[in-house]
Coordinates of C-alpha atoms and ligand atoms in Angstrom, one line a residue:
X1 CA -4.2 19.3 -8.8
X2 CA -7.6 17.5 -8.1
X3 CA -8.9 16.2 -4.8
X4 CA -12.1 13.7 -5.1
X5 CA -13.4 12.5 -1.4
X6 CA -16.5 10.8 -2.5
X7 CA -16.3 6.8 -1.4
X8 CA -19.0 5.9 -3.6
X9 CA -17.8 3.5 -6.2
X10 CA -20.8 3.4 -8.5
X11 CA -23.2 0.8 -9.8
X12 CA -21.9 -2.8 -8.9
X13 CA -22.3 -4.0 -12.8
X14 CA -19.7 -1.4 -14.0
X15 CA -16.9 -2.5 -11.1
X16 CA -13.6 -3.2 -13.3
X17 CA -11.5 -6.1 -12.7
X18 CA -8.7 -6.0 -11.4
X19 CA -5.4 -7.9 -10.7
X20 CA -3.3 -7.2 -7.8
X21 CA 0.5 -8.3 -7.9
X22 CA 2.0 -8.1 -4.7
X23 CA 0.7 -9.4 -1.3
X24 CA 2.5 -8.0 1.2
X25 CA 1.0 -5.9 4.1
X26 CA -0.3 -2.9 1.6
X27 CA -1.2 -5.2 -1.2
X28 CA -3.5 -7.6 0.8
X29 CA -5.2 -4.5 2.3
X30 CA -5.8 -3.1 -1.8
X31 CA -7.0 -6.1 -2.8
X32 CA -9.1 -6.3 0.4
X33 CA -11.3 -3.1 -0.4
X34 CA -11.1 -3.9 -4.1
X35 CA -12.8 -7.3 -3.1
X36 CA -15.1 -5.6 -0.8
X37 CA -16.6 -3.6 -3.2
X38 CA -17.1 -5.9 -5.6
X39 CA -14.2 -5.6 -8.4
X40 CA -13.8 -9.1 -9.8
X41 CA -10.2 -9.6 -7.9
X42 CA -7.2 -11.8 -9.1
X43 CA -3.8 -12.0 -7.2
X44 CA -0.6 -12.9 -7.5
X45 CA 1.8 -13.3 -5.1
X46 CA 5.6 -14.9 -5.1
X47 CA 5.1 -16.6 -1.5
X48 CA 1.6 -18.4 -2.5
X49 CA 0.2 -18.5 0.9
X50 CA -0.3 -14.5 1.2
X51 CA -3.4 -15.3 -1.1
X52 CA -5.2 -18.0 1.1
X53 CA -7.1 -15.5 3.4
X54 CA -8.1 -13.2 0.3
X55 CA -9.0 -16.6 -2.1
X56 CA -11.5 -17.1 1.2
X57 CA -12.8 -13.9 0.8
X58 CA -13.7 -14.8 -3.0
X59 CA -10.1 -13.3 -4.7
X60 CA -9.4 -15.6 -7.4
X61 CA -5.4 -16.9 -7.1
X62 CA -3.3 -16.6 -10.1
X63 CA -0.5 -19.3 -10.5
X64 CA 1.8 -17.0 -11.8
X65 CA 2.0 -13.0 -12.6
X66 CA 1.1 -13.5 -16.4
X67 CA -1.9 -15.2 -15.5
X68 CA -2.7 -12.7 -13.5
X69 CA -2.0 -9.9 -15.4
X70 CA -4.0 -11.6 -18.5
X71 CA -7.1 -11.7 -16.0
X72 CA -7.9 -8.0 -16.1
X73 CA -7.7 -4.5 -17.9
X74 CA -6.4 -2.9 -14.7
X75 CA -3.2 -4.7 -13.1
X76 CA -2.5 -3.0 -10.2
X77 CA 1.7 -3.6 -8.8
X78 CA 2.7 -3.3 -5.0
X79 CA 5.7 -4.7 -4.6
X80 CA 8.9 -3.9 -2.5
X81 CA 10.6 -1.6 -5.3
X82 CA 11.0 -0.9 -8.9
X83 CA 13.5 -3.4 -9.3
X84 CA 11.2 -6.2 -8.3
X85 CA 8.4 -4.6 -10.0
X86 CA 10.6 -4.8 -12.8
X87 CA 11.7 -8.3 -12.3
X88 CA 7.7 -9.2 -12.2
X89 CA 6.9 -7.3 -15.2
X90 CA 9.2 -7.2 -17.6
X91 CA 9.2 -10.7 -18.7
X92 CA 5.4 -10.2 -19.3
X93 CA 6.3 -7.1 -21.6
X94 CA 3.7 -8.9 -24.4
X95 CA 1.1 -9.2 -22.0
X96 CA 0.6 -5.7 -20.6
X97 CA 0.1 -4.2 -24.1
X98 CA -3.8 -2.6 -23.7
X99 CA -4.2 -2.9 -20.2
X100 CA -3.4 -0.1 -17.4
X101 CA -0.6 -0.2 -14.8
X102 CA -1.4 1.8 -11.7
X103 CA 2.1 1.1 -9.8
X104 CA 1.7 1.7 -5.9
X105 CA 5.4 0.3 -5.5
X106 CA 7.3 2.9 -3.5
X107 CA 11.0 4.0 -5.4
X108 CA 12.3 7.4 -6.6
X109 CA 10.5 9.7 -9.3
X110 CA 13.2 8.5 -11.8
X111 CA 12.4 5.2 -11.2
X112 CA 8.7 6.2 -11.6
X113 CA 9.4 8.0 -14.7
X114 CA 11.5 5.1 -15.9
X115 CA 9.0 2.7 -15.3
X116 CA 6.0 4.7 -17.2
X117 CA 8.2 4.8 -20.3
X118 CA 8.7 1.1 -20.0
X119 CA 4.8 0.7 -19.8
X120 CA 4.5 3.4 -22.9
X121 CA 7.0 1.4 -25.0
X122 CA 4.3 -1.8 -24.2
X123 CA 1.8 -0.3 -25.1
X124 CA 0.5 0.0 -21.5
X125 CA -1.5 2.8 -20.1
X126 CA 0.7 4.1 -16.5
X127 CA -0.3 5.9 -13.5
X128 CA 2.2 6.4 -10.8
X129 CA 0.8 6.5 -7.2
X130 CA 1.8 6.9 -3.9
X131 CA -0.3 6.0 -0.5
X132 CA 0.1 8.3 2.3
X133 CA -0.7 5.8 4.7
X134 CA -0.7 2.5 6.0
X135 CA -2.4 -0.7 5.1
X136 CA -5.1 -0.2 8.0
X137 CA -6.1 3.4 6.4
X138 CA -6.8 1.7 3.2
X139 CA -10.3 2.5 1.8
X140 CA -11.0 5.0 4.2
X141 CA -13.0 8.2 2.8
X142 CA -9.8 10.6 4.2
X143 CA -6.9 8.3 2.7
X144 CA -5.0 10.1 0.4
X145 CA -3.3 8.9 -2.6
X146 CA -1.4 10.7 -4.6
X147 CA -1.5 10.1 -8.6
X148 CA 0.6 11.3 -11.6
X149 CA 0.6 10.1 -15.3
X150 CA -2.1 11.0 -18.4
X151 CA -5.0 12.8 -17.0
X152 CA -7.2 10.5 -19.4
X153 CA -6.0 7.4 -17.1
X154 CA -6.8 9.0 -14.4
X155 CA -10.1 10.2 -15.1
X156 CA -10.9 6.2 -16.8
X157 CA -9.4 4.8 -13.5
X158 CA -10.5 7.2 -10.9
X159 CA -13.6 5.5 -9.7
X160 CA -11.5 2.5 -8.5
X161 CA -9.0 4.6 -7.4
X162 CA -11.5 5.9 -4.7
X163 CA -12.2 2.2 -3.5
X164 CA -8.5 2.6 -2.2
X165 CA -8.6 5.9 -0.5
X166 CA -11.2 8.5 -0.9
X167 CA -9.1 11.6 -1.0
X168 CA -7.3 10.3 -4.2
X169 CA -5.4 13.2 -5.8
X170 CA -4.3 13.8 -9.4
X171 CA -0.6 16.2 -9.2
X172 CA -0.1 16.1 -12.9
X173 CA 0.8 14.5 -15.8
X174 CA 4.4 13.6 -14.7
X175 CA 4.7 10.2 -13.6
X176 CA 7.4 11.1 -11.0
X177 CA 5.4 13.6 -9.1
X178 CA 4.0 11.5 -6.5
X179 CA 6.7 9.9 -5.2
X180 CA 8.6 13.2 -5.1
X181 CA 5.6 14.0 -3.1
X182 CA 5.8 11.0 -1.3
X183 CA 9.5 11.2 -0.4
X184 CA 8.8 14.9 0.2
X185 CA 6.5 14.1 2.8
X186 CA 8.6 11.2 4.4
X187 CA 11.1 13.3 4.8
X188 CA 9.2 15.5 7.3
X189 CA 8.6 12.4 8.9
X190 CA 12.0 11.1 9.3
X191 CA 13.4 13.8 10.3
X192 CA 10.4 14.7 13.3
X193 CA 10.7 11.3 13.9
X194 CA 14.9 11.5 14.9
X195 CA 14.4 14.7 16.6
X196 CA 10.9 12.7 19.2
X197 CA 13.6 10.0 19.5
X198 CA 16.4 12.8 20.4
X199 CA 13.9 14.2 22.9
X200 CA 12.6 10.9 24.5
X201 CA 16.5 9.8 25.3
X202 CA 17.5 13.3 26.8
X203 CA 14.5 13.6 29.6
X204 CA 15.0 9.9 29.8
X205 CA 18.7 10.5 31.2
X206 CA 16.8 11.8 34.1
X207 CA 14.6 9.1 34.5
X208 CA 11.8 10.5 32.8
X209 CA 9.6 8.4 30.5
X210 CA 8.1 9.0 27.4
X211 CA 4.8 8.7 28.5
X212 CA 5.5 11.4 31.1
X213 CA 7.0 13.8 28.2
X214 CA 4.8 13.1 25.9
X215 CA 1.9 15.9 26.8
X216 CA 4.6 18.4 26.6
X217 CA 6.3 17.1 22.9
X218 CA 2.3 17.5 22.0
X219 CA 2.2 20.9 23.1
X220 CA 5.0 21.9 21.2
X221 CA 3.8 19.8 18.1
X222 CA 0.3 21.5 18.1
X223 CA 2.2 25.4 18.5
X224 CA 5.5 26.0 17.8
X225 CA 5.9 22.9 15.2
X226 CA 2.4 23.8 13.7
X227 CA 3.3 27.7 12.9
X228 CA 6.3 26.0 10.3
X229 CA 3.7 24.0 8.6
X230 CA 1.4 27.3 8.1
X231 CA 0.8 29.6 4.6
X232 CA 2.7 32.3 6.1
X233 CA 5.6 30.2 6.6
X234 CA 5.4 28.9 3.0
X235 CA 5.1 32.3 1.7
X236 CA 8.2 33.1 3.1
X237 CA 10.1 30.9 1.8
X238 CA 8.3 31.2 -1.9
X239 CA 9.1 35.1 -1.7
X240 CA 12.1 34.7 0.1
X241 CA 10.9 37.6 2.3
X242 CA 13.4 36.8 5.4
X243 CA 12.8 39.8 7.8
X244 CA 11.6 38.7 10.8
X245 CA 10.1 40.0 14.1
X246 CA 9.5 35.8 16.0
X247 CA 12.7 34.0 15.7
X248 CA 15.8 35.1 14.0
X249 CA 19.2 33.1 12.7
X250 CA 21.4 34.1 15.4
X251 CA 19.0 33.1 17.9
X252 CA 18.1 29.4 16.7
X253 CA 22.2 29.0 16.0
X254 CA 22.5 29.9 19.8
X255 CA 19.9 27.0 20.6
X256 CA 21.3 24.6 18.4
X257 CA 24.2 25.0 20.2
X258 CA 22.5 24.5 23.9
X259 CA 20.9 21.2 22.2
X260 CA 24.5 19.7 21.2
X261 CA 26.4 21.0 24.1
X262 CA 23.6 19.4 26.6
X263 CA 23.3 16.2 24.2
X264 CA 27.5 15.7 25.0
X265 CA 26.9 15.9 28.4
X266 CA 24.4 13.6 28.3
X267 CA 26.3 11.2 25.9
X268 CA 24.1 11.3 23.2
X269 CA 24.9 11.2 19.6
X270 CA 25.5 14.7 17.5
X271 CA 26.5 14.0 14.5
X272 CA 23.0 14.1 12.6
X273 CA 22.4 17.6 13.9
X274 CA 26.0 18.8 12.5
X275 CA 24.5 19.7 9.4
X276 CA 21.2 22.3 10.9
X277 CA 24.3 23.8 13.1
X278 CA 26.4 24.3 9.5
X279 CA 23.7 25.7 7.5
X280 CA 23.1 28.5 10.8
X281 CA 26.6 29.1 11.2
X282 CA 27.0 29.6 7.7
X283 CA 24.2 32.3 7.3
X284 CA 25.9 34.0 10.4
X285 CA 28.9 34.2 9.1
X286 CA 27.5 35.3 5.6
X287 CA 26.0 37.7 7.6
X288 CA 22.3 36.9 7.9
X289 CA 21.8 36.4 11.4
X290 CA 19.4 38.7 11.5
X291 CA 17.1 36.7 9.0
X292 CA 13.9 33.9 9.0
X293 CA 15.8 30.5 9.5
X294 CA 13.8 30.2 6.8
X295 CA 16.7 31.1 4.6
X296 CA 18.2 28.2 5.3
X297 CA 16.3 26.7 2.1
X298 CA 19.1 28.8 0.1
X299 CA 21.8 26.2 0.9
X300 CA 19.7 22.9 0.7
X301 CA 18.7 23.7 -2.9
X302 CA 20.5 22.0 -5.7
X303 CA 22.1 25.3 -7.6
X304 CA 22.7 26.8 -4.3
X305 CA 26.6 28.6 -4.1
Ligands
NAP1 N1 3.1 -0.9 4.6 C1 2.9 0.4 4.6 O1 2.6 1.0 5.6 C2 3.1 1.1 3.3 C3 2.7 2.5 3.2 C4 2.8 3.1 2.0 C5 3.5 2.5 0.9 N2 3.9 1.2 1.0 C6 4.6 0.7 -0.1 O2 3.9 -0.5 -0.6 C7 4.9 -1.4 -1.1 C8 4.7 -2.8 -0.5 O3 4.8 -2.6 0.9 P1 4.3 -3.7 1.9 O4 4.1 -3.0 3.2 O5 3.2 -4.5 1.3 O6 5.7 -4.5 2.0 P2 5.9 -6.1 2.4 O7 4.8 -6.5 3.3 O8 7.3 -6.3 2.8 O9 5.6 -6.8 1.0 C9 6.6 -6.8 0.0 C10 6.0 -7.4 -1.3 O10 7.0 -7.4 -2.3 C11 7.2 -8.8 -2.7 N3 8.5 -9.0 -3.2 C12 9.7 -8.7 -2.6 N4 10.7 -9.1 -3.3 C13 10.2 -9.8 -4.3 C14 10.8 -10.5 -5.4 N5 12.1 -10.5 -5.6 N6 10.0 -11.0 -6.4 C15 8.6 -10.9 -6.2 N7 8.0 -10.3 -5.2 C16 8.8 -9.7 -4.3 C17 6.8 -9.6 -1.5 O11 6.6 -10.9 -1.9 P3 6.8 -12.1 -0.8 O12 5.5 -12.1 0.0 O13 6.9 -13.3 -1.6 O14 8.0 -11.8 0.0 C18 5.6 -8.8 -1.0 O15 4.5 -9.1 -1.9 C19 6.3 -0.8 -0.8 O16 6.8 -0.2 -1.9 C20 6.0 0.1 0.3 O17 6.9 1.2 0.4 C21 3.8 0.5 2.2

């Protein structure tokens, strides 16, 4: 895995061009940097009017996606999903054949993988990305993208690659890394992001607001949440070295408990913390309460008993 955090897109005369299908709110913002630094730009987009403000700001407008994918060597796809990306591109099977994909489309690593072989059997180079970000963070010298496909494609393309985000990161030659990555990394999102919610609707049964909770949900984000994210934490699990002196089974199945007993008091939903209180009961009972919670990763893997 390579990390590159250098903004600097080289000489203007050697700036590819590129074609961007896909003007939604992340493919306006690619197109955007492209533009600003100088990459001979064509778009395409299926509601025409996404183009006007970029066409002002010197983007030429394809009529349709072949013309635009004829424009350049580098056709860069941002669409909703695979299957549109699909619906887009496979009719111009003939026309990708020489030219490099780099699909930002957000799907599944299957349908990533899928979708390079398609390319391959065009005779199109692929490269499978993922933005960790949002459009507004686009171009910035600490955006991270996350890339997977040949490392020769890479390499060719990763001087444009940087216009988009500066901390653009090759994972390998698999197409399907990134988005495993990326849905990976959602995940912690999603599920931090139901448990703030939780938080904000039990204080707020007693009148508190989230602005008044919020210092203390920081607090425990910046300490206790941290220490999961940390080496240590990941060397646990890696070794599967359980013993534990901080926080053991027994004790988190106890508070999981306290959270859903106070939540039915309070009337508020349970059901999508059933399954953290069935994974601690079950290491109880299989008699592991003595252990790192972090055992719990022995019942969420796929060959797990
Ligand atoms: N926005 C973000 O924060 C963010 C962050 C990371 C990754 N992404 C990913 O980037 C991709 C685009 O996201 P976005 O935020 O730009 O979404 P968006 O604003 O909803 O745009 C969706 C794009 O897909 C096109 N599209 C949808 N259905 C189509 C169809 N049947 N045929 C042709 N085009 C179609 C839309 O065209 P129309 O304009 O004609 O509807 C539009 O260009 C997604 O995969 C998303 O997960 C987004």
């Amino acid at each position: 895995m390579t990390t590159n955090d250098n903004t600097n897109p080289g000489p203007v005369q050697t700036r590819t061009p590129v074609a961007v299908l896909g003007l939604g709110l992340m493919g306006r913002a690619l197109a955007a940097a492209l533009l600003g630094a100088g990459h001979p730009t064509t778009v395409w987009n299926r509601s025409p009017g996404k183009a006007d403000a970029l066409a002002a700001q010197g983007a030429v407008r394809a009529r349709t996606a072949a013309d635009a994918v004829r424009s350049a060597p580098v056709v860069i796809v941002c669409v909703s999903t695979y299957d549109v990306a699909h619906q887009v591109l496979d009719p111009l099977a003939a026309d990708v054949d020489g030219r490099t994909l780099l699909n930002l489309t957000s799907g599944t690593p299957e349908e990533a993988r899928r979708a390079a072989s398609w390319a391959a059997a065009h005779g199109a180079d692929y490269l499978d990305g993922a933005i960790m970000g949002v459009p507004q963070m686009i171009g910035l010298p600490g955006t991270l993208l996350l890339h997977g496909g040949p490392r020769k494609t890479f390499d060719a393309q990763e001087p444009l690659l940087r216009v988009l985000g500066g901390a653009n990161t090759y994972l390998g030659d698999d197409p399907g890394l990134p988005l495993l990555y990326d849905m990976a990394l959602l995940t912690l999102l999603y599920a931090t992001g139901q448990g703030l919610t939780h938080a904000q609707a039990m204080v707020g049964t007693a009148g508190v607001s989230a602005t008044e909770f919020q210092p203390h949900a920081a607090s425990v984000f910046h300490t206790v949440l941290a220490g999961l994210f940390d080496a240590e934490s990941a060397r646990v699990v890696d070794e599967a070295d359980y013993a534990t002196e901080v926080s053991n089974i027994s004790t988190n199945q106890l508070a999981v408990g306290h959270i859903i007993r106070t939540s039915r008091e309070l009337g508020l939903p349970t059901d999508w913390l059933a399954p953290v209180q069935a994974g601690l009961d079950r290491a109880v009972r299989e008699g592991h309460a003595a252990d790192n919670p972090a055992r719990l990763i022995e019942y969420v893997r796929p060959d797990s008993p």
